[in-house]
Structure formats: structure tokens, C-alpha cells
PDB file of N, CA and C in Angstrom:
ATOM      1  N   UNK L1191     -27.444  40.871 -15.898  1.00  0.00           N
ATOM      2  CA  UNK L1191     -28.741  41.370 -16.322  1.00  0.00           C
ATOM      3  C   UNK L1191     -29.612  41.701 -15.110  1.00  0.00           C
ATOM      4  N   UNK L1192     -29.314  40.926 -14.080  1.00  0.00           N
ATOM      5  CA  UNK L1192     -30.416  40.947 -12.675  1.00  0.00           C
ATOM      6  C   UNK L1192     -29.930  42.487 -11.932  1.00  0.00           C
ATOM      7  N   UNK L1193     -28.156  42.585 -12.270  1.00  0.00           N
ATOM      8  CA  UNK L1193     -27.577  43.325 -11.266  1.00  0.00           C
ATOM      9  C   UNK L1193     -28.285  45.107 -11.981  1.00  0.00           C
ATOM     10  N   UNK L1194     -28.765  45.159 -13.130  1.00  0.00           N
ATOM     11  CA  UNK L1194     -29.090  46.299 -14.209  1.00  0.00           C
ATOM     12  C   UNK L1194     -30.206  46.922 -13.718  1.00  0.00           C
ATOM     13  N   UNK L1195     -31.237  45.797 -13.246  1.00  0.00           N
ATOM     14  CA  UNK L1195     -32.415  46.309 -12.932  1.00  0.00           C
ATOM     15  C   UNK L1195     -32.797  45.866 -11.452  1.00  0.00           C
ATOM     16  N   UNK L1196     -31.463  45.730 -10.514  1.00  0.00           N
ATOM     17  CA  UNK L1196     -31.516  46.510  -9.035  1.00  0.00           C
ATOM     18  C   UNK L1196     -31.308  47.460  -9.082  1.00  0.00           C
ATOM     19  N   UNK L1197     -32.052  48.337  -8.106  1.00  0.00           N
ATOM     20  CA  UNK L1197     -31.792  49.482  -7.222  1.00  0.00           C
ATOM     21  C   UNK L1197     -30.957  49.704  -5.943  1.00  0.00           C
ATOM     22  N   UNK L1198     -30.426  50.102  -5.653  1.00  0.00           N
ATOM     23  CA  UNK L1198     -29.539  50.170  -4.293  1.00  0.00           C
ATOM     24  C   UNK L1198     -30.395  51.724  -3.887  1.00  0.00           C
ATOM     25  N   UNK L1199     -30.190  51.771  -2.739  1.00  0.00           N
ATOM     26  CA  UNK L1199     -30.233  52.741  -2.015  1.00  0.00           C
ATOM     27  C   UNK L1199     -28.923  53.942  -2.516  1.00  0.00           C
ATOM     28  N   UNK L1200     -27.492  52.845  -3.019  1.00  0.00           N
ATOM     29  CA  UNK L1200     -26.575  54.064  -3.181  1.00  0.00           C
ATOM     30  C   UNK L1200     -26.908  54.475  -4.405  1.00  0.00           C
ATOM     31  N   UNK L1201     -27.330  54.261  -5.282  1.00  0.00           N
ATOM     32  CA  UNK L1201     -27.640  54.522  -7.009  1.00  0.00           C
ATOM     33  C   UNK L1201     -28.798  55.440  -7.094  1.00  0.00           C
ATOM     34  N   UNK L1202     -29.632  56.080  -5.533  1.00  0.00           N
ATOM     35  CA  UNK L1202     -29.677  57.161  -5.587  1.00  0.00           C
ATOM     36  C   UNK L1202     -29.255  58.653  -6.045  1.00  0.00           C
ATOM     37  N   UNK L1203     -27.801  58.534  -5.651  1.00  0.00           N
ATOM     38  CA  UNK L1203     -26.828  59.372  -6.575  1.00  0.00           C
ATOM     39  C   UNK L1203     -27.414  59.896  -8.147  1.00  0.00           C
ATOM     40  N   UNK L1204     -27.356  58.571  -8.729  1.00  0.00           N
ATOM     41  CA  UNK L1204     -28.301  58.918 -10.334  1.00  0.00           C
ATOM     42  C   UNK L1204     -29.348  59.319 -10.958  1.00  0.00           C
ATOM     43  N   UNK L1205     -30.428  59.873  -9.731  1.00  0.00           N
ATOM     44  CA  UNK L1205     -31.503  59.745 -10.029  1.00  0.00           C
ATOM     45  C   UNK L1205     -31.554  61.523 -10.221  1.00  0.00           C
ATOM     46  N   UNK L1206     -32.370  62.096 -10.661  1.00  0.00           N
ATOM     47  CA  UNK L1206     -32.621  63.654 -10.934  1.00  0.00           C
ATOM     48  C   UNK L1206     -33.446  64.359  -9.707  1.00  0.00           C
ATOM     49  N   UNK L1207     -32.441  65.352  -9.716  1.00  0.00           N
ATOM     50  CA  UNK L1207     -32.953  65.870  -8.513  1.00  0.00           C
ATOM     51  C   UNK L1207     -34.613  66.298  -7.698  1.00  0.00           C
ATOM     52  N   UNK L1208     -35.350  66.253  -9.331  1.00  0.00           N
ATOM     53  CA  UNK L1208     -36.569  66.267  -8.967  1.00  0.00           C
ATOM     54  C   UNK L1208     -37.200  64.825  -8.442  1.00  0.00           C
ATOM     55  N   UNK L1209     -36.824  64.283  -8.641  1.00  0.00           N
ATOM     56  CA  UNK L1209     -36.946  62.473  -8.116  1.00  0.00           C
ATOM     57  C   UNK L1209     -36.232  62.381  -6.816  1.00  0.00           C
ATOM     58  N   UNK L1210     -35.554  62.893  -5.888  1.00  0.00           N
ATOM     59  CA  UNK L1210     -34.949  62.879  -5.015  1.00  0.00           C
ATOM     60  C   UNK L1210     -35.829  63.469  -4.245  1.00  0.00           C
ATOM     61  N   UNK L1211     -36.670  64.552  -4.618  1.00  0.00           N
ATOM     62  CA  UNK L1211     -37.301  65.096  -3.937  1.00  0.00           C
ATOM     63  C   UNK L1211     -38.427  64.998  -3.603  1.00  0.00           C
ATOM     64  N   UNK L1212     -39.209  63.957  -4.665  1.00  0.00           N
ATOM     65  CA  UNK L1212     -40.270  63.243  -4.607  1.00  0.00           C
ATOM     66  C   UNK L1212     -40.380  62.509  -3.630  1.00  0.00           C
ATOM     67  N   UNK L1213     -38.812  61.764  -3.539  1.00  0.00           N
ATOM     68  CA  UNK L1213     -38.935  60.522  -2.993  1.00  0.00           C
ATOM     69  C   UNK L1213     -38.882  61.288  -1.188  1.00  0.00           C
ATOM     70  N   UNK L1214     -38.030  62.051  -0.953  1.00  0.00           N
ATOM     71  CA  UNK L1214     -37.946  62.640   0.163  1.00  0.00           C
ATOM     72  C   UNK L1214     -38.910  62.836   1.446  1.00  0.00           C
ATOM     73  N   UNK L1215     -40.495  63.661   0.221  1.00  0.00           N
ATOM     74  CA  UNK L1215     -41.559  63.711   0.367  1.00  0.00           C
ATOM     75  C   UNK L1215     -42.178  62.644   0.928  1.00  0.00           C
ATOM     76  N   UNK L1216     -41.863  61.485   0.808  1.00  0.00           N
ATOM     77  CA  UNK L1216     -42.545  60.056   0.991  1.00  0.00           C
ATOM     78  C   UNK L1216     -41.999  59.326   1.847  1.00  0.00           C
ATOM     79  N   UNK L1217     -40.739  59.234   2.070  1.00  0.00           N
ATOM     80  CA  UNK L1217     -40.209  58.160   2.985  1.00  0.00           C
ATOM     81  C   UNK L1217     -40.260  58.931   4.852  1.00  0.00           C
ATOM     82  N   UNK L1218     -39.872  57.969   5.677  1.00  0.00           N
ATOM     83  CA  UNK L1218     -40.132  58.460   6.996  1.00  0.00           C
ATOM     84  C   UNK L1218     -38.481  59.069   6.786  1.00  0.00           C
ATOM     85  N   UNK L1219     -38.622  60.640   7.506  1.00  0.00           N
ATOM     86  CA  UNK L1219     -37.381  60.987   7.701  1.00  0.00           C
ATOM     87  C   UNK L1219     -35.948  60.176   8.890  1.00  0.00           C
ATOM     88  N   UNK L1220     -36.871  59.433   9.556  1.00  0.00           N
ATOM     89  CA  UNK L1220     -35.747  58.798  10.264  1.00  0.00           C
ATOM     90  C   UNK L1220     -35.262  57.668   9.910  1.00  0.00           C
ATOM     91  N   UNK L1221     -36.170  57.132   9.439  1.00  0.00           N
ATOM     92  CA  UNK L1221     -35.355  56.426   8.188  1.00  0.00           C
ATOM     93  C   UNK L1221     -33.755  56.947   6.872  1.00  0.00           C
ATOM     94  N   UNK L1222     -34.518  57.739   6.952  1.00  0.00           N
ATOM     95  CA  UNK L1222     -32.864  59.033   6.149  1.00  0.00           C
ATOM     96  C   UNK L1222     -32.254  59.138   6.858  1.00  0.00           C
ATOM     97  N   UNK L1223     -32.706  59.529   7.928  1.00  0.00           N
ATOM     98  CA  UNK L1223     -31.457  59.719   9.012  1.00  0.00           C
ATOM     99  C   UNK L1223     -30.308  58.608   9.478  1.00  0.00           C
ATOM    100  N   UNK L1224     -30.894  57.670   9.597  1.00  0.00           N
ATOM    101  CA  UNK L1224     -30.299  56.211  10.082  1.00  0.00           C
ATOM    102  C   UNK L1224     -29.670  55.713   8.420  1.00  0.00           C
ATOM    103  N   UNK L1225     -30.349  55.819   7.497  1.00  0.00           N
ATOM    104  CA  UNK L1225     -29.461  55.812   6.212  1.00  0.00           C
ATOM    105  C   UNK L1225     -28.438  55.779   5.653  1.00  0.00           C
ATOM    106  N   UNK L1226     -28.186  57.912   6.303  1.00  0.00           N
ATOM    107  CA  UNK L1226     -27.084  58.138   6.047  1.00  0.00           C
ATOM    108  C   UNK L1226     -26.270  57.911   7.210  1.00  0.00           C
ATOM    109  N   UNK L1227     -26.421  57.462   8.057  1.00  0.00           N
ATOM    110  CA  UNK L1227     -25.165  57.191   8.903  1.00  0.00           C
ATOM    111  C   UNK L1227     -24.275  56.060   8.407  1.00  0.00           C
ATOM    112  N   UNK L1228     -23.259  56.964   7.884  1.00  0.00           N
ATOM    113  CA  UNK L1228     -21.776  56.182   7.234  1.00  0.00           C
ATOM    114  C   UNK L1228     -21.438  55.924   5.675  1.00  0.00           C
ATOM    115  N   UNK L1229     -22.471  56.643   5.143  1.00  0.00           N
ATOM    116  CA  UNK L1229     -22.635  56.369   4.062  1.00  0.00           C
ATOM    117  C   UNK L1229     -21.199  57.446   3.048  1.00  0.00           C
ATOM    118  N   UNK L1230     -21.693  57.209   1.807  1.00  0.00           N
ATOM    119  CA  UNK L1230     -20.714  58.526   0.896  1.00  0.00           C
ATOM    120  C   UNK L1230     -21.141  59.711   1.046  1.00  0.00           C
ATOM    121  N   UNK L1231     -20.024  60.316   1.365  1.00  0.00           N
ATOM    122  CA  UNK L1231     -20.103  61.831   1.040  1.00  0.00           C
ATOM    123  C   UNK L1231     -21.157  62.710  -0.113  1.00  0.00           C
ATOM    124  N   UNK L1232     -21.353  61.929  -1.107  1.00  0.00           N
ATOM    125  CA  UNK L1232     -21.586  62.269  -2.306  1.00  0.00           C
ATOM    126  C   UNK L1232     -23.513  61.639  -1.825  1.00  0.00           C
ATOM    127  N   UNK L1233     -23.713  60.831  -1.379  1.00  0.00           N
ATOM    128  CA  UNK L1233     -25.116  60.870  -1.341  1.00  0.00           C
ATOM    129  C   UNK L1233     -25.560  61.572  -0.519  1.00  0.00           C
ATOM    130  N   UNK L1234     -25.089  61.877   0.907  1.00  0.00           N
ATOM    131  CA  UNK L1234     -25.700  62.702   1.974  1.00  0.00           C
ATOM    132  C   UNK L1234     -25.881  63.829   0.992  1.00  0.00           C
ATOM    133  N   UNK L1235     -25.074  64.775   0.441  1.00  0.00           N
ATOM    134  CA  UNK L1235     -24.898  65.809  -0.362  1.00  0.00           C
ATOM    135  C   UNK L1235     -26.014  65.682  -1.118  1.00  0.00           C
ATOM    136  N   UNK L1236     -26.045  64.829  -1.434  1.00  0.00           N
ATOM    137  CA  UNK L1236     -27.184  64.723  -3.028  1.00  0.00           C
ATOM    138  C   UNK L1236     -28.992  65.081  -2.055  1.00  0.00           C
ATOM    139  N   UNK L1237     -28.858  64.248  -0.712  1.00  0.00           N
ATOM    140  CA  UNK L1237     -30.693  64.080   0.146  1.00  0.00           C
ATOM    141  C   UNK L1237     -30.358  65.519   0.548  1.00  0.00           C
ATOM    142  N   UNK L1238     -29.285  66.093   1.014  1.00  0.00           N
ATOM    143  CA  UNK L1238     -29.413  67.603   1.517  1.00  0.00           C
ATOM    144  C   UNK L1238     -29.682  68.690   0.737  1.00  0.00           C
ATOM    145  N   UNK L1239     -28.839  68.752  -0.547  1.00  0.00           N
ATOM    146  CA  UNK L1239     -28.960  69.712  -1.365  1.00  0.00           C
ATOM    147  C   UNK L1239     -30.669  69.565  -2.317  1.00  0.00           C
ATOM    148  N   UNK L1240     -31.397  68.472  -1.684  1.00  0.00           N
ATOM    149  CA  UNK L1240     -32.930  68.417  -2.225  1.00  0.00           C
ATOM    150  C   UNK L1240     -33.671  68.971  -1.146  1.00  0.00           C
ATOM    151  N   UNK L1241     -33.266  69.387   0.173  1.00  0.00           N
ATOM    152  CA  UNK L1241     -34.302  69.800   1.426  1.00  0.00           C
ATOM    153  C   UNK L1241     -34.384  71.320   1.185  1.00  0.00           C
ATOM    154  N   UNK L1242     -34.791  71.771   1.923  1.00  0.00           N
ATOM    155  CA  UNK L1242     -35.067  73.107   2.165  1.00  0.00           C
ATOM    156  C   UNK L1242     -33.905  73.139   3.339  1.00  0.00           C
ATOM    157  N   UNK L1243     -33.698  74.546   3.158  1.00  0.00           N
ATOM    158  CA  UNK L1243     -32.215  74.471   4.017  1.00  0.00           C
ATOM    159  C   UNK L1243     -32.268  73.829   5.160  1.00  0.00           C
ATOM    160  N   UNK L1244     -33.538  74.740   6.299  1.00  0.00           N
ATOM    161  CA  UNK L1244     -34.600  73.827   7.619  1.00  0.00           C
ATOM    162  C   UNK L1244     -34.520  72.824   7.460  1.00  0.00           C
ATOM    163  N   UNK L1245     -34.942  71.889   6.445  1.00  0.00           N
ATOM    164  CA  UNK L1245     -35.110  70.560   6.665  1.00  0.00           C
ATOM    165  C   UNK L1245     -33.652  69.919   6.393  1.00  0.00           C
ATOM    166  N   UNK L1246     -33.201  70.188   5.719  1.00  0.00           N
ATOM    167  CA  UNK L1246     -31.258  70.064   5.368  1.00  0.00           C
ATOM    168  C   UNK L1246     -31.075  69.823   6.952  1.00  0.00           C
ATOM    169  N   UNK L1247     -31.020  70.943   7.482  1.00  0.00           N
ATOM    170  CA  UNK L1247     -30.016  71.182   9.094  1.00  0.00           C
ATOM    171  C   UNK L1247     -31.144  70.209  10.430  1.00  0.00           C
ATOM    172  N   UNK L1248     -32.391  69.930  10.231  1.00  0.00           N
ATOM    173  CA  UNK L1248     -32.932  69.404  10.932  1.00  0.00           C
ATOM    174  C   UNK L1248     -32.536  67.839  11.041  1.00  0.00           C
ATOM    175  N   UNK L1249     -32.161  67.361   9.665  1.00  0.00           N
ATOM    176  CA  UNK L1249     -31.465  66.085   9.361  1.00  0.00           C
ATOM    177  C   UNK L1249     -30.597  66.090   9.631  1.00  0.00           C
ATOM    178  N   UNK L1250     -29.267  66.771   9.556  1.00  0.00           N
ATOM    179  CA  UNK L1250     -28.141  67.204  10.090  1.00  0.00           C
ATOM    180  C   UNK L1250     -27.929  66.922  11.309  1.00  0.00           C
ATOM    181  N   UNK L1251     -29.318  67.391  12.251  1.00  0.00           N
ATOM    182  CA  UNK L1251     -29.562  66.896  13.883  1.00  0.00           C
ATOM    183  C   UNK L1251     -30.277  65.912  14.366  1.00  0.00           C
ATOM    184  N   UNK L1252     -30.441  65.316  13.459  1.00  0.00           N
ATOM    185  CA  UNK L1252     -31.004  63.794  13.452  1.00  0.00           C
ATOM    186  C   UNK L1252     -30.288  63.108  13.472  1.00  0.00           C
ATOM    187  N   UNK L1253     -29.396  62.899  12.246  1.00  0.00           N
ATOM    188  CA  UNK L1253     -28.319  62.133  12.393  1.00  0.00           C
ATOM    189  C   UNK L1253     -27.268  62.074  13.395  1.00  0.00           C
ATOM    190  N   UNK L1254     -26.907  63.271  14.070  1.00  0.00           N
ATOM    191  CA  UNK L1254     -26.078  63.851  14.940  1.00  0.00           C
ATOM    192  C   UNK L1254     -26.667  62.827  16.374  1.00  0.00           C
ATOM    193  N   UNK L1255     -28.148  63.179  16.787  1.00  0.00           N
ATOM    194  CA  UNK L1255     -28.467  62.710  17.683  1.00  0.00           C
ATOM    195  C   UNK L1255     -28.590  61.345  17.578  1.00  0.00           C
ATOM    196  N   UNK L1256     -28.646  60.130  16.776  1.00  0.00           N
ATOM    197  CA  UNK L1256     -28.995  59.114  16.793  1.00  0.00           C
ATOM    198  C   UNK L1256     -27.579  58.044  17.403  1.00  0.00           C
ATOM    199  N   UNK L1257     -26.316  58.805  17.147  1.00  0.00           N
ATOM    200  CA  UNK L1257     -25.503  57.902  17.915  1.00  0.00           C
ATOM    201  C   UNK L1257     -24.945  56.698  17.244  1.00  0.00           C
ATOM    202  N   UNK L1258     -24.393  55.657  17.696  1.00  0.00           N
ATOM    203  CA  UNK L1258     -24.197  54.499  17.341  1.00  0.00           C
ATOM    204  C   UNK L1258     -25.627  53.760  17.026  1.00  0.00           C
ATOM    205  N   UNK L1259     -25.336  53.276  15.560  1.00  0.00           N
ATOM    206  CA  UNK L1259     -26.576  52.357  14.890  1.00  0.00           C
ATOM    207  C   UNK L1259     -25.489  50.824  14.642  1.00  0.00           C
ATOM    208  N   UNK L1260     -26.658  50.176  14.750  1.00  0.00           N
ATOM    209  CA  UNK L1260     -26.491  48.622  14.066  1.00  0.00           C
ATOM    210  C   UNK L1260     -26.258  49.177  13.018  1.00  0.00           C
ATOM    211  N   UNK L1261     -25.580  47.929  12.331  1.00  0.00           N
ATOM    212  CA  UNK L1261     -25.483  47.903  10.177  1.00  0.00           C
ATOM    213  C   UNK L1261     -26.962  47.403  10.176  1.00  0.00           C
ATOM    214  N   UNK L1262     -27.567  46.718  11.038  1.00  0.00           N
ATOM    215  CA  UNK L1262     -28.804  45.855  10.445  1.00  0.00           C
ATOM    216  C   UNK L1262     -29.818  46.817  10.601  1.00  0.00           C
ATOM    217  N   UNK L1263     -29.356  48.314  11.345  1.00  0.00           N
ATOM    218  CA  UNK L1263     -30.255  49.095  11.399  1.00  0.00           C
ATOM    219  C   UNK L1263     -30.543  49.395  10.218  1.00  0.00           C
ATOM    220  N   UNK L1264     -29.198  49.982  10.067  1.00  0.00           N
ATOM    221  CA  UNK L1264     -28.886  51.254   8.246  1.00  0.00           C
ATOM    222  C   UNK L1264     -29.571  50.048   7.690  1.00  0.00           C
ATOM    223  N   UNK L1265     -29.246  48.869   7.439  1.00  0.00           N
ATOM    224  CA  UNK L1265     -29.228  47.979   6.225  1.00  0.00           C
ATOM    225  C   UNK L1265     -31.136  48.218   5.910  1.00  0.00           C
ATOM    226  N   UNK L1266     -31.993  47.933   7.073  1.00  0.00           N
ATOM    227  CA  UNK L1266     -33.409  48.028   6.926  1.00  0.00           C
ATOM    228  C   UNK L1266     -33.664  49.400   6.574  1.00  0.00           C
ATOM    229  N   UNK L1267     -33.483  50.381   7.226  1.00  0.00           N
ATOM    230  CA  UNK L1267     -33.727  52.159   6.559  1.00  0.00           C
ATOM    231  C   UNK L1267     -33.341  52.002   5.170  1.00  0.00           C
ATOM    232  N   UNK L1268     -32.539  51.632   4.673  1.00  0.00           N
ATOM    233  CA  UNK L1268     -32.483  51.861   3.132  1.00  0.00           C
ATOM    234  C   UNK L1268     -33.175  50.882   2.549  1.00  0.00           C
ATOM    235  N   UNK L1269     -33.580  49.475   2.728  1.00  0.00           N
ATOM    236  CA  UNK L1269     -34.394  48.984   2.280  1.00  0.00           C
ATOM    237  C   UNK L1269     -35.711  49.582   2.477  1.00  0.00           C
ATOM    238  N   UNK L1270     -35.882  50.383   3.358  1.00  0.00           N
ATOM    239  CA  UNK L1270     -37.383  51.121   3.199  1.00  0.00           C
ATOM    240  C   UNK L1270     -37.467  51.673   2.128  1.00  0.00           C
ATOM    241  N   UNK L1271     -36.368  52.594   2.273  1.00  0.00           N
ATOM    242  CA  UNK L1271     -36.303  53.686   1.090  1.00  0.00           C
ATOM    243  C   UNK L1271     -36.446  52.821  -0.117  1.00  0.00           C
ATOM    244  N   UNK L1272     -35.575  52.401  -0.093  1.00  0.00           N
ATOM    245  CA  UNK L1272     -35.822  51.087  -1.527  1.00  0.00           C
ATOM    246  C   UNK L1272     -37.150  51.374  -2.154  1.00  0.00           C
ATOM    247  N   UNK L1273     -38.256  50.956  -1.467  1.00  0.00           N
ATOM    248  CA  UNK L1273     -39.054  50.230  -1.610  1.00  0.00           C
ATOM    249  C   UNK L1273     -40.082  51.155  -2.059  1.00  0.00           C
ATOM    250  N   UNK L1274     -39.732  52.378  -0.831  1.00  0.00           N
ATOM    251  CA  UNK L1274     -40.739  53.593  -1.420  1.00  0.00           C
ATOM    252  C   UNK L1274     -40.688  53.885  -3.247  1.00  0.00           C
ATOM    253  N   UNK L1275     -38.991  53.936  -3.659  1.00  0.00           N
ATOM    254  CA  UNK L1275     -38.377  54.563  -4.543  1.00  0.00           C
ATOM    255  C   UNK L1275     -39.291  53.386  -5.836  1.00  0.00           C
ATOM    256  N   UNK L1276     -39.349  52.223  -5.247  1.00  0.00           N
ATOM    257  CA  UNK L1276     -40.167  51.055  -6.302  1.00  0.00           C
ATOM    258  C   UNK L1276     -41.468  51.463  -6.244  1.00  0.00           C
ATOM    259  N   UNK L1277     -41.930  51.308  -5.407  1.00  0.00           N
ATOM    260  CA  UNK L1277     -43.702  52.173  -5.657  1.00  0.00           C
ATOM    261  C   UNK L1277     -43.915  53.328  -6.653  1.00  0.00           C
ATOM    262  N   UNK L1278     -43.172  54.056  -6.328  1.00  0.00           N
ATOM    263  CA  UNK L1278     -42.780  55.610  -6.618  1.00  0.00           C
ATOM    264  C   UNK L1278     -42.623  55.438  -8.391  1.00  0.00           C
ATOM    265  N   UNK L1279     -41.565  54.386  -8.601  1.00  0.00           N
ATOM    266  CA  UNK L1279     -41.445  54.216 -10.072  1.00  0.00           C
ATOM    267  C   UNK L1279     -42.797  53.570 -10.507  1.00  0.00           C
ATOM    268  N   UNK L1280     -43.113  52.541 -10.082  1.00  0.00           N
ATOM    269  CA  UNK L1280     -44.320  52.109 -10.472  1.00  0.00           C
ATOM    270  C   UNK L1280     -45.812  52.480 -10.484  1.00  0.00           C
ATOM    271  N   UNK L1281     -45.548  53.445  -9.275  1.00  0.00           N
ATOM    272  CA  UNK L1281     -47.006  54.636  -9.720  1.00  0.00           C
ATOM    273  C   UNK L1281     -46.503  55.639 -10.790  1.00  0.00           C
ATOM    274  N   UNK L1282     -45.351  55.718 -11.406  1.00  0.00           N
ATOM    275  CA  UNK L1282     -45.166  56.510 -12.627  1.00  0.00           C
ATOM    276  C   UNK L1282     -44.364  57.663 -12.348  1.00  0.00           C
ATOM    277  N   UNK L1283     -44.558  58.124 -10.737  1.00  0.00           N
ATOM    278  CA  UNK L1283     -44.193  59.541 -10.409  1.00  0.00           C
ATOM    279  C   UNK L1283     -43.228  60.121 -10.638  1.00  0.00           C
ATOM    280  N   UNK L1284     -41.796  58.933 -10.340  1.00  0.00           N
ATOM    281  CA  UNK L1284     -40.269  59.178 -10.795  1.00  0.00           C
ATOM    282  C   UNK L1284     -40.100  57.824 -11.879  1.00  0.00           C
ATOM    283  N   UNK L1285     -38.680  58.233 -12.513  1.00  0.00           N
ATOM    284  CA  UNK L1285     -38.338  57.627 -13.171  1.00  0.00           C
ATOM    285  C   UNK L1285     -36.688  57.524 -13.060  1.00  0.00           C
ATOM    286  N   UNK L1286     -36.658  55.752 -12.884  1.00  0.00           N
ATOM    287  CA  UNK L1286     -35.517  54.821 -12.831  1.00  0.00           C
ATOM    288  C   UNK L1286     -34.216  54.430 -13.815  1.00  0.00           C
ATOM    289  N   UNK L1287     -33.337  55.577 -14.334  1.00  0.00           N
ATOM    290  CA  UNK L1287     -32.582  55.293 -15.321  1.00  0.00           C
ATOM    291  C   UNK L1287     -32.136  53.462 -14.847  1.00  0.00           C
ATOM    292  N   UNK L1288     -31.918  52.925 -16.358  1.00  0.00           N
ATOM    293  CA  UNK L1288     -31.523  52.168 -15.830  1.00  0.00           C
ATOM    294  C   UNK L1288     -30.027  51.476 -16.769  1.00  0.00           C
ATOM    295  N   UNK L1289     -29.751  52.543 -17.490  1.00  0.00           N
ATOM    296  CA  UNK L1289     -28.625  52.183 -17.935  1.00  0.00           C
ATOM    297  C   UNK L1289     -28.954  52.772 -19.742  1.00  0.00           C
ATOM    298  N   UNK L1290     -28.287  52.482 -20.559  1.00  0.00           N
ATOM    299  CA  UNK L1290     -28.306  53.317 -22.021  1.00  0.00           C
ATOM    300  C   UNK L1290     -29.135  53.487 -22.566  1.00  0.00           C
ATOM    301  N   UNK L1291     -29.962  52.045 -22.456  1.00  0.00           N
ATOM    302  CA  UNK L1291     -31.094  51.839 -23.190  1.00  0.00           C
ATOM    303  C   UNK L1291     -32.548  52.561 -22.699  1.00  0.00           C
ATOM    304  N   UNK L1292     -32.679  52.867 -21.243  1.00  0.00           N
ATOM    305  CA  UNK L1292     -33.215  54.150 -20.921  1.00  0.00           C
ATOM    306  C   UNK L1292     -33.146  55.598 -21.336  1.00  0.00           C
ATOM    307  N   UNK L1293     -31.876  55.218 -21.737  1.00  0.00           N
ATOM    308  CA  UNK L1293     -31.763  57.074 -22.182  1.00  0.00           C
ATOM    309  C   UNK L1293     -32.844  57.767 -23.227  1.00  0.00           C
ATOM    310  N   UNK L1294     -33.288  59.533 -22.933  1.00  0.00           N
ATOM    311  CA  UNK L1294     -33.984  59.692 -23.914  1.00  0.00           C
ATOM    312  C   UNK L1294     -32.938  60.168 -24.969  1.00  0.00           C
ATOM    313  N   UNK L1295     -33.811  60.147 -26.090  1.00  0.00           N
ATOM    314  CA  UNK L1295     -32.636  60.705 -26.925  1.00  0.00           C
ATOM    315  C   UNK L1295     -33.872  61.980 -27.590  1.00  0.00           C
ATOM    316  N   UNK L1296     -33.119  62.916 -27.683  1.00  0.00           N
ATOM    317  CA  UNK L1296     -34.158  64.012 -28.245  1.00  0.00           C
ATOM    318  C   UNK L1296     -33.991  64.811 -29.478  1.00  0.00           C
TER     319      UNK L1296
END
């Protein structure tokens, strides 16, 4: 029940692309950057295909330039993000599937 209503940084993936982009808007980009270093294929894809191409390829050279990171680095950058993504739900702006019983039904 506890594990339903965490967030991970990777369960980003699920969220709608307009919520990705919200969140984008808000967090420090080097924080993303340090993020995605090492992460899935499938999430880098998901923060890029929400930038503007510029900002896509500028991250691209962020990450490129940053080199060898600690895990305790990545591990804190995504807890930022985290955290933004909790504000973010709780000022209303995006919204947190959180499994069936979220679903709308229309």
C-alpha cells in the first residue's frame, strides 16, 4: 500500500507528457542532467522528447560534459526532482496516476 503511493523519479515514464513538461519548467536543469546519467533509455527519451529541440541538445551537452558522477550524486538530483514533482501535485498543477483507482473513466 506504501509502495502505491511512492513516486520514484523512474515512474516518471507514466506521467503525461504535459506533466513532464510542467515539471521540466520547474526543476534546476542540472539536476536533469546528473539524473539522467545512467538511467533507462526510455526515460531520457521521455525528458527529451518534452524540450524544445535547443533545449533537448543543450541537455544532451550537459550530460556529455558532466563526466563521472557519484550514485549519491544521481541519487540527490532525483530526489530533487522528486520533490518538485510533490509540490507540483499538491499545488494541483500536474496530476499523479496512481494506479486503477485513479483512472478517469469517461
Amino acid at each position: 500500500r506504501v509502495k502505491a503511493n511512492m513516486f520514484t523519479f523512474e515512474d516518471i515514464v507514466s506521467l503525461e507528457d504535459i506533466s513532464v513538461q510542467k515539471i521540466l519548467k520547474e526543476v534546476n536543469i542540472k539536476d536533469v542532467a546528473i539524473a539522467l546519467k545512467g538511467v533507462d533509455e526510455e526515460i531520457e527519451s521521455i525528458i527529451l522528447k518534452n524540450q524544445s529541440s535547443r533545449a533537448a541538445q543543450a541537455l544532451k551537452e550537459e550530460i556529455n560534459l558532466l563526466g563521472s558522477i557519484k550514485v549519491s550524486q544521481v541519487e540527490e538530483a532525483k530526489r530533487n526532482i522528486v520533490k518538485v514533482i510533490r509540490r507540483l501535485e499538491q499545488e494541483g498543477i500536474i496530476s499523479i496516476s496512481k494506479g486503477v483507482e485513479d483512472e478517469i473513466v469517461v
